[in-house]
C-alpha cells in the first residue's frame, strides 16, 4: 500500500494515532545539499538506509532520495535489500553485511551488490552458478570485515574469480568521529592502508570500479579525501552520533544539518496524585506533594529505553516542559504535568518542536547511555511513521 505523504505537518491527521514519528522529507533534501558541499563535486552519495533508514522508514526514505537524484543505496542485509527492490527502488543497492552464499540466486534475481568480506567468502560465491555483483571490503584497521593489506595476494585473487563482477572497493573508518589525537592518528593510518592497497592493485593492472571510504564523520572531518562515492549515515538524519559531540554545531550556518524526525504520542489519562502515593512499577516514585500526573501512550516496547526511568527526562505538552516519573512501562509511561493545562488526547512530544521549545534526540541517548544511531534505529514498528514535505 502506498504511503501517504502530506504536503505539510499541519495536514497530518493524528486522531487515530497512539504513538508516531513525523518525518519531514524536505529536511533530507537540505541535509543532502549540505553533504554535497562537504564533498568534491564529482563524488556521488550512497544513501545509507539500513535499519529501516535509522528508524525513519526505509522504502519511503529511499524513494524520496531517488526522486532527488540519489543513485546508490546501502543496507545491512539481503532482507533489507529485497524490501527496497520490491518497494520499487531502481538504484544500485549495496549489502554492507554478510549474506549466506546459498542466497546467491536471490542476489542475482534482485540485482544486488554483495560485500565480499573475505577471499574465502568470495570463493564460496564464485563456485555457485550465475554472476553476482560485489564490492571488495578491505580491513584497514577496524577488524570487522574485509581482508587487510597483509593479504594483498588474497585481495588480488578475488579479482580473478569466476562468476563475480567487481563493482568497487571500500572500507570503513571506525574512529573518524573522535577528536582524540590517538584516534586521529589511527584514522589517518586507516586512510593510508586503504590508499596503499588501492595503489598496489592499480599497479598490478586491476580494474577497481567505484571506491568509497568516507562515512558520516569521514565526510565532515576528513574533507580532503576524494574517492568516487561517500556513504553518509547518521548525518543524513541530521544528528551527531555522540549526543555530546558538537562537531556538527560548529559547521558554518549554511551547512547546518536538520533532524527530520519528531517523536510524539498522546495523553491517555490525567489524575491527581497525593502525598505518599506511588506511581508506576516498583514503588520507585512517591509523591511528596499533590501533583498532576498524565499517563502517556509510549513505552519501552516502542523503543524508548527503560534506562531513561527516574532521570527527569523532559517531554513537551502543549508547548511546555513536563518530566517523566517512575519506571517506563512496556506500553506507557507517566509524566508530571503540574501547572500545565492538559487533557486526555493531547499530544506529547519526546523528540522535536512544540511551540517555542525543542527537544533533541540527544536527550534520550544521553539518559539511556547510548548513541543517537541506536536511539533512532530502535524506534519500534508499532510507532506509526507519517511523512510530510
Short mmCIF file of C-alpha atoms in Angstrom, two decimals:
data_model
loop_
_atom_site.label_atom_id
_atom_site.label_comp_id
_atom_site.label_asym_id
_atom_site.label_seq_id
_atom_site.Cartn_x
_atom_site.Cartn_y
_atom_site.Cartn_z
CA UNK A 1 0.00 0.00 0.00
CA UNK A 2 1.38 3.38 -1.00
CA UNK A 3 2.34 5.61 1.91
CA UNK A 4 0.59 8.97 2.03
CA UNK A 5 2.91 11.97 2.06
CA UNK A 6 1.29 15.12 3.42
CA UNK A 7 2.08 18.49 1.92
CA UNK A 8 2.73 19.96 5.36
CA UNK A 9 2.85 18.95 9.02
CA UNK A 10 -0.43 20.77 9.69
CA UNK A 11 -2.28 18.39 7.35
CA UNK A 12 -1.43 15.25 9.38
CA UNK A 13 -4.48 13.65 10.99
CA UNK A 14 -3.38 12.33 14.41
CA UNK A 15 -6.84 11.41 15.68
CA UNK A 16 -6.22 7.66 15.34
CA UNK A 17 -2.54 7.70 16.27
CA UNK A 18 -1.25 6.34 19.58
CA UNK A 19 2.49 6.92 19.08
CA UNK A 20 4.03 8.22 15.88
CA UNK A 21 7.18 9.54 14.27
CA UNK A 22 6.73 12.53 11.98
CA UNK A 23 9.35 12.64 9.22
CA UNK A 24 9.91 15.90 7.36
CA UNK A 25 11.25 14.73 4.00
CA UNK A 26 12.32 18.23 2.97
CA UNK A 27 14.99 18.14 5.67
CA UNK A 28 16.59 15.15 3.94
CA UNK A 29 16.94 17.28 0.83
CA UNK A 30 18.57 20.01 2.91
CA UNK A 31 20.98 17.53 4.53
CA UNK A 32 21.97 16.04 1.18
CA UNK A 33 22.68 19.54 -0.14
CA UNK A 34 24.92 20.15 2.88
CA UNK A 35 26.74 16.85 2.32
CA UNK A 36 27.38 17.78 -1.30
CA UNK A 37 29.03 21.00 -0.14
CA UNK A 38 31.36 18.92 2.05
CA UNK A 39 32.41 16.64 -0.82
CA UNK A 40 34.25 17.15 -4.07
CA UNK A 41 31.89 17.96 -6.94
CA UNK A 42 32.30 14.60 -8.72
CA UNK A 43 31.66 12.41 -5.64
CA UNK A 44 28.30 10.65 -5.57
CA UNK A 45 26.35 9.91 -2.41
CA UNK A 46 25.41 6.44 -1.21
CA UNK A 47 22.25 6.82 0.86
CA UNK A 48 22.64 4.54 3.88
CA UNK A 49 19.13 3.31 4.67
CA UNK A 50 19.91 0.24 6.77
CA UNK A 51 17.96 -0.47 9.97
CA UNK A 52 14.76 0.88 8.44
CA UNK A 53 16.60 4.07 7.46
CA UNK A 54 17.73 4.55 11.06
CA UNK A 55 14.12 4.20 12.17
CA UNK A 56 12.75 6.68 9.61
CA UNK A 57 11.20 4.13 7.21
CA UNK A 58 13.48 2.63 4.57
CA UNK A 59 11.29 2.39 1.47
CA UNK A 60 9.73 5.86 1.75
CA UNK A 61 13.07 7.49 2.56
CA UNK A 62 14.84 5.66 -0.28
CA UNK A 63 12.04 6.62 -2.70
CA UNK A 64 12.48 10.25 -1.71
CA UNK A 65 16.26 10.02 -2.06
CA UNK A 66 15.84 8.51 -5.52
CA UNK A 67 13.41 11.27 -6.50
CA UNK A 68 16.05 13.91 -5.76
CA UNK A 69 18.85 12.14 -7.62
CA UNK A 70 20.46 9.59 -5.30
CA UNK A 71 21.56 6.55 -7.35
CA UNK A 72 23.24 4.38 -4.70
CA UNK A 73 21.87 2.86 -1.51
CA UNK A 74 23.39 0.81 1.30
CA UNK A 75 21.70 -1.66 3.62
CA UNK A 76 22.90 -4.19 6.19
CA UNK A 77 21.40 -7.44 4.93
CA UNK A 78 19.68 -9.09 1.99
CA UNK A 79 16.24 -8.84 3.57
CA UNK A 80 16.55 -5.06 3.71
CA UNK A 81 17.79 -5.01 0.12
CA UNK A 82 14.93 -7.11 -1.20
CA UNK A 83 12.43 -4.91 0.64
CA UNK A 84 13.81 -1.87 -1.17
CA UNK A 85 13.78 -3.59 -4.55
CA UNK A 86 10.21 -4.84 -4.07
CA UNK A 87 9.34 -1.32 -2.92
CA UNK A 88 10.35 -0.01 -6.34
CA UNK A 89 13.89 1.27 -5.74
CA UNK A 90 15.80 1.20 -9.03
CA UNK A 91 19.29 2.35 -7.98
CA UNK A 92 22.26 0.24 -7.03
CA UNK A 93 21.78 -1.44 -3.65
CA UNK A 94 24.89 -2.44 -1.72
CA UNK A 95 24.59 -5.02 1.06
CA UNK A 96 27.20 -3.99 3.63
CA UNK A 97 26.92 -7.15 5.70
CA UNK A 98 27.15 -10.90 5.16
CA UNK A 99 24.71 -12.89 3.05
CA UNK A 100 24.70 -16.72 3.14
CA UNK A 101 26.19 -17.97 -0.12
CA UNK A 102 23.13 -20.20 -0.59
CA UNK A 103 21.19 -16.97 -1.32
CA UNK A 104 23.32 -16.11 -4.34
CA UNK A 105 20.36 -16.71 -6.64
CA UNK A 106 18.41 -14.01 -4.77
CA UNK A 107 21.35 -11.61 -5.03
CA UNK A 108 21.24 -12.09 -8.78
CA UNK A 109 17.45 -12.08 -9.09
CA UNK A 110 17.15 -8.73 -7.30
CA UNK A 111 20.28 -7.25 -8.93
CA UNK A 112 22.04 -6.61 -5.62
CA UNK A 113 25.69 -5.82 -4.87
CA UNK A 114 27.12 -8.06 -2.18
CA UNK A 115 30.02 -7.10 0.07
CA UNK A 116 32.87 -9.57 -0.45
CA UNK A 117 34.05 -9.75 3.14
CA UNK A 118 36.92 -12.21 2.59
CA UNK A 119 38.62 -14.19 -0.14
CA UNK A 120 37.16 -17.38 1.31
CA UNK A 121 33.63 -16.00 1.12
CA UNK A 122 34.18 -14.70 -2.42
CA UNK A 123 35.31 -18.20 -3.44
CA UNK A 124 32.12 -19.69 -2.00
CA UNK A 125 30.07 -17.36 -4.17
CA UNK A 126 32.29 -17.97 -7.18
CA UNK A 127 31.72 -21.73 -7.11
CA UNK A 128 27.95 -21.32 -7.40
CA UNK A 129 26.30 -20.72 -10.80
CA UNK A 130 25.48 -17.23 -12.07
CA UNK A 131 27.33 -13.93 -11.98
CA UNK A 132 26.84 -11.83 -8.85
CA UNK A 133 27.89 -8.20 -8.40
CA UNK A 134 30.15 -7.40 -5.47
CA UNK A 135 32.20 -4.80 -3.64
CA UNK A 136 35.51 -5.91 -2.17
CA UNK A 137 35.73 -5.00 1.51
CA UNK A 138 39.14 -4.03 2.89
CA UNK A 139 40.09 -4.29 6.55
CA UNK A 140 42.05 -1.10 7.15
CA UNK A 141 42.07 -1.39 10.94
CA UNK A 142 38.55 -1.89 12.26
CA UNK A 143 38.88 -5.70 12.19
CA UNK A 144 35.21 -6.33 11.49
CA UNK A 145 35.04 -7.45 7.86
CA UNK A 146 37.49 -7.45 4.96
CA UNK A 147 41.00 -8.55 4.09
CA UNK A 148 43.97 -6.46 5.39
CA UNK A 149 46.86 -5.12 3.36
CA UNK A 150 48.97 -8.07 4.56
CA UNK A 151 46.64 -10.27 2.50
CA UNK A 152 47.16 -8.41 -0.76
CA UNK A 153 47.56 -11.72 -2.59
CA UNK A 154 44.12 -12.83 -1.39
CA UNK A 155 42.59 -9.47 -2.31
CA UNK A 156 44.00 -9.77 -5.81
CA UNK A 157 42.71 -13.33 -6.06
CA UNK A 158 39.16 -12.06 -5.52
CA UNK A 159 39.50 -10.06 -8.73
CA UNK A 160 40.34 -13.22 -10.69
CA UNK A 161 37.41 -15.35 -9.53
CA UNK A 162 34.73 -16.54 -11.94
CA UNK A 163 31.07 -15.62 -11.55
CA UNK A 164 31.78 -12.37 -9.70
CA UNK A 165 31.58 -8.89 -11.23
CA UNK A 166 33.57 -6.45 -9.11
CA UNK A 167 31.76 -3.12 -8.85
CA UNK A 168 34.21 -1.47 -6.49
CA UNK A 169 36.21 -1.48 -3.27
CA UNK A 170 35.52 0.07 0.11
CA UNK A 171 36.47 0.18 3.76
CA UNK A 172 35.08 1.77 6.92
CA UNK A 173 36.51 4.40 9.27
CA UNK A 174 35.90 3.32 12.86
CA UNK A 175 37.11 6.39 14.79
CA UNK A 176 36.54 9.29 12.41
CA UNK A 177 34.12 10.92 14.87
CA UNK A 178 36.77 11.22 17.60
CA UNK A 179 38.79 14.35 18.36
CA UNK A 180 41.38 12.44 20.42
CA UNK A 181 44.85 12.66 18.94
CA UNK A 182 45.36 8.88 19.12
CA UNK A 183 42.14 8.33 17.18
CA UNK A 184 43.07 10.91 14.57
CA UNK A 185 46.39 9.12 14.08
CA UNK A 186 44.51 5.81 13.83
CA UNK A 187 42.10 7.20 11.23
CA UNK A 188 44.93 8.61 9.14
CA UNK A 189 46.55 5.17 9.24
CA UNK A 190 43.29 3.61 8.04
CA UNK A 191 43.28 6.05 5.13
CA UNK A 192 46.91 5.25 4.37
CA UNK A 193 46.17 1.50 4.47
CA UNK A 194 43.27 1.96 2.06
CA UNK A 195 45.33 4.02 -0.37
CA UNK A 196 48.24 1.56 -0.16
CA UNK A 197 46.03 -1.35 -1.23
CA UNK A 198 44.33 0.69 -3.96
CA UNK A 199 47.66 1.80 -5.41
CA UNK A 200 49.08 -1.73 -5.34
CA UNK A 201 46.01 -3.09 -7.13
CA UNK A 202 46.23 -0.37 -9.77
CA UNK A 203 49.94 -1.02 -10.25
CA UNK A 204 49.14 -4.68 -10.80
CA UNK A 205 46.66 -3.82 -13.53
CA UNK A 206 43.31 -4.47 -11.85
CA UNK A 207 40.16 -2.53 -12.72
CA UNK A 208 38.91 -1.33 -9.34
CA UNK A 209 35.47 0.12 -10.03
CA UNK A 210 33.97 2.62 -7.58
CA UNK A 211 35.98 3.46 -4.45
CA UNK A 212 34.47 4.62 -1.16
CA UNK A 213 35.79 5.13 2.35
CA UNK A 214 34.09 8.15 3.89
CA UNK A 215 31.24 7.55 6.30
CA UNK A 216 29.43 10.42 8.04
CA UNK A 217 32.39 11.71 10.03
CA UNK A 218 34.77 10.83 7.24
CA UNK A 219 32.77 13.34 5.20
CA UNK A 220 32.55 16.02 7.90
CA UNK A 221 36.04 15.76 9.40
CA UNK A 222 38.25 14.43 6.59
CA UNK A 223 37.03 16.66 3.78
CA UNK A 224 40.23 16.44 1.76
CA UNK A 225 39.57 12.80 0.88
CA UNK A 226 38.48 12.24 -2.70
CA UNK A 227 37.03 8.93 -3.84
CA UNK A 228 34.18 8.03 -6.19
CA UNK A 229 31.44 7.58 -3.60
CA UNK A 230 30.75 8.59 0.00
CA UNK A 231 28.44 6.81 2.46
CA UNK A 232 26.70 9.24 4.82
CA UNK A 233 24.72 7.52 7.54
CA UNK A 234 23.76 9.40 10.69
CA UNK A 235 24.33 12.87 9.18
CA UNK A 236 21.64 12.13 6.61
CA UNK A 237 19.34 12.01 9.61
CA UNK A 238 20.61 15.35 10.88
CA UNK A 239 22.12 14.41 14.23
CA UNK A 240 25.54 13.54 15.70
CA UNK A 241 26.49 10.01 16.70
CA UNK A 242 27.66 11.00 20.18
CA UNK A 243 24.93 13.07 21.87
CA UNK A 244 27.62 15.26 23.45
CA UNK A 245 29.53 15.84 20.21
CA UNK A 246 29.37 19.41 18.93
CA UNK A 247 31.17 18.87 15.59
CA UNK A 248 28.03 19.42 13.53
CA UNK A 249 27.13 22.54 15.50
CA UNK A 250 30.43 24.16 14.55
CA UNK A 251 29.79 23.91 10.83
CA UNK A 252 29.04 27.23 9.03
CA UNK A 253 25.46 28.45 9.21
CA UNK A 254 24.74 27.40 5.62
CA UNK A 255 25.97 23.87 6.41
CA UNK A 256 23.93 23.04 9.49
CA UNK A 257 22.16 19.68 9.44
CA UNK A 258 18.47 19.36 10.34
CA UNK A 259 16.78 16.40 12.04
CA UNK A 260 13.78 15.14 10.00
CA UNK A 261 12.25 13.05 12.80
CA UNK A 262 9.92 14.06 15.61
CA UNK A 263 8.54 11.50 18.09
CA UNK A 264 5.12 12.02 19.60
CA UNK A 265 2.35 10.22 21.48
CA UNK A 266 -0.92 11.00 23.27
CA UNK A 267 -2.11 11.67 26.80
CA UNK A 268 -4.31 8.76 27.87
CA UNK A 269 -5.37 9.97 31.31
CA UNK A 270 -4.78 12.82 33.75
CA UNK A 271 -5.13 12.41 37.52
CA UNK A 272 -4.08 13.93 40.83
CA UNK A 273 -1.59 12.01 42.95
CA UNK A 274 -1.47 12.97 46.62
CA UNK A 275 1.47 12.89 49.08
CA UNK A 276 2.54 9.34 49.93
CA UNK A 277 1.05 7.77 46.80
CA UNK A 278 3.41 5.94 44.43
CA UNK A 279 3.43 5.97 40.64
CA UNK A 280 4.29 3.04 38.37
CA UNK A 281 6.07 -0.28 38.82
CA UNK A 282 8.30 -0.99 41.82
CA UNK A 283 7.27 1.88 44.08
CA UNK A 284 10.14 3.89 42.59
CA UNK A 285 8.39 7.23 42.70
CA UNK A 286 6.40 8.54 45.66
CA UNK A 287 4.76 11.93 45.63
CA UNK A 288 5.84 14.32 48.40
CA UNK A 289 3.13 16.80 47.49
CA UNK A 290 -0.03 16.77 45.41
CA UNK A 291 0.91 16.62 41.73
CA UNK A 292 -0.94 16.23 38.46
CA UNK A 293 0.15 13.10 36.58
CA UNK A 294 -0.51 12.19 32.95
CA UNK A 295 -0.19 8.68 31.56
CA UNK A 296 1.13 8.80 28.00
CA UNK A 297 0.95 6.23 25.23
CA UNK A 298 4.54 5.17 24.61
CA UNK A 299 6.89 2.76 26.36
CA UNK A 300 9.95 0.61 26.06
CA UNK A 301 8.31 -1.75 23.56
CA UNK A 302 8.13 1.28 21.27
CA UNK A 303 11.90 1.69 21.52
CA UNK A 304 12.01 4.18 24.38
CA UNK A 305 14.63 2.62 26.65
CA UNK A 306 13.67 1.79 30.23
CA UNK A 307 17.08 3.21 31.16
CA UNK A 308 15.62 6.72 30.97
CA UNK A 309 13.44 5.99 34.01
CA UNK A 310 13.71 8.29 37.01
CA UNK A 311 16.19 10.65 35.37
CA UNK A 312 13.89 13.65 34.97
CA UNK A 313 13.61 13.23 31.22
CA UNK A 314 11.78 16.17 29.71
CA UNK A 315 8.84 15.96 27.32
CA UNK A 316 6.72 18.73 25.82
CA UNK A 317 2.97 19.03 26.37
CA UNK A 318 1.18 21.94 24.75
CA UNK A 319 4.50 23.72 24.35
CA UNK A 320 5.54 23.34 27.99
CA UNK A 321 8.10 21.06 29.61
CA UNK A 322 6.99 18.16 31.78
CA UNK A 323 9.15 15.47 33.39
CA UNK A 324 8.98 11.69 33.32
CA UNK A 325 8.42 10.00 36.68
CA UNK A 326 8.59 6.40 37.90
CA UNK A 327 9.65 3.49 35.72
CA UNK A 328 8.93 3.44 31.98
CA UNK A 329 6.39 0.70 31.29
CA UNK A 330 6.23 -1.54 28.22
CA UNK A 331 3.48 0.48 26.55
CA UNK A 332 3.06 3.63 28.64
CA UNK A 333 4.84 5.98 30.99
CA UNK A 334 3.88 8.71 33.40
CA UNK A 335 4.79 12.38 33.43
CA UNK A 336 4.36 15.17 35.96
CA UNK A 337 2.19 17.84 34.30
CA UNK A 338 1.59 20.00 37.37
CA UNK A 339 0.88 23.57 36.29
CA UNK A 340 0.13 22.60 32.67
CA UNK A 341 -3.32 22.78 31.10
CA UNK A 342 -3.60 19.23 29.74
CA UNK A 343 -6.33 16.72 28.98
CA UNK A 344 -6.76 13.22 27.56
CA UNK A 345 -5.96 13.14 23.84
CA UNK A 346 -3.43 15.96 23.91
CA UNK A 347 -0.17 15.44 22.02
CA UNK A 348 3.11 14.80 23.84
CA UNK A 349 6.44 15.44 22.10
CA UNK A 350 9.51 13.41 23.07
CA UNK A 351 11.71 14.48 20.15
CA UNK A 352 11.03 17.61 18.13
CA UNK A 353 9.42 21.03 18.22
CA UNK A 354 6.35 22.05 20.20
CA UNK A 355 5.63 25.74 20.27
CA UNK A 356 8.77 27.69 21.10
CA UNK A 357 10.55 24.72 22.65
CA UNK A 358 12.55 21.88 21.10
CA UNK A 359 13.76 18.51 22.40
CA UNK A 360 16.64 16.86 20.51
CA UNK A 361 17.09 13.10 20.25
CA UNK A 362 20.33 13.66 22.19
CA UNK A 363 18.43 13.80 25.48
CA UNK A 364 17.15 10.23 25.17
CA UNK A 365 20.57 8.99 24.03
CA UNK A 366 22.31 10.59 26.99
CA UNK A 367 19.84 9.29 29.56
CA UNK A 368 19.97 5.75 28.12
CA UNK A 369 23.79 5.89 27.84
CA UNK A 370 23.95 5.20 24.12
CA UNK A 371 24.49 6.88 20.76
CA UNK A 372 21.83 8.57 18.68
CA UNK A 373 22.19 5.92 15.95
CA UNK A 374 20.75 3.36 18.36
CA UNK A 375 18.07 5.65 19.79
CA UNK A 376 16.65 6.28 16.33
CA UNK A 377 17.05 2.79 14.86
CA UNK A 378 15.26 1.02 17.73
CA UNK A 379 12.06 3.04 17.40
CA UNK A 380 9.51 0.23 17.24
CA UNK A 381 7.29 -0.97 14.41
CA UNK A 382 4.08 0.00 16.16
CA UNK A 383 5.19 3.64 16.18
CA UNK A 384 3.44 4.86 13.05
CA UNK A 385 5.64 6.72 10.56
CA UNK A 386 3.92 9.70 8.97
CA UNK A 387 5.59 11.81 6.28
CA UNK A 388 5.27 15.38 5.12
CA UNK A 389 7.12 17.85 2.94
#
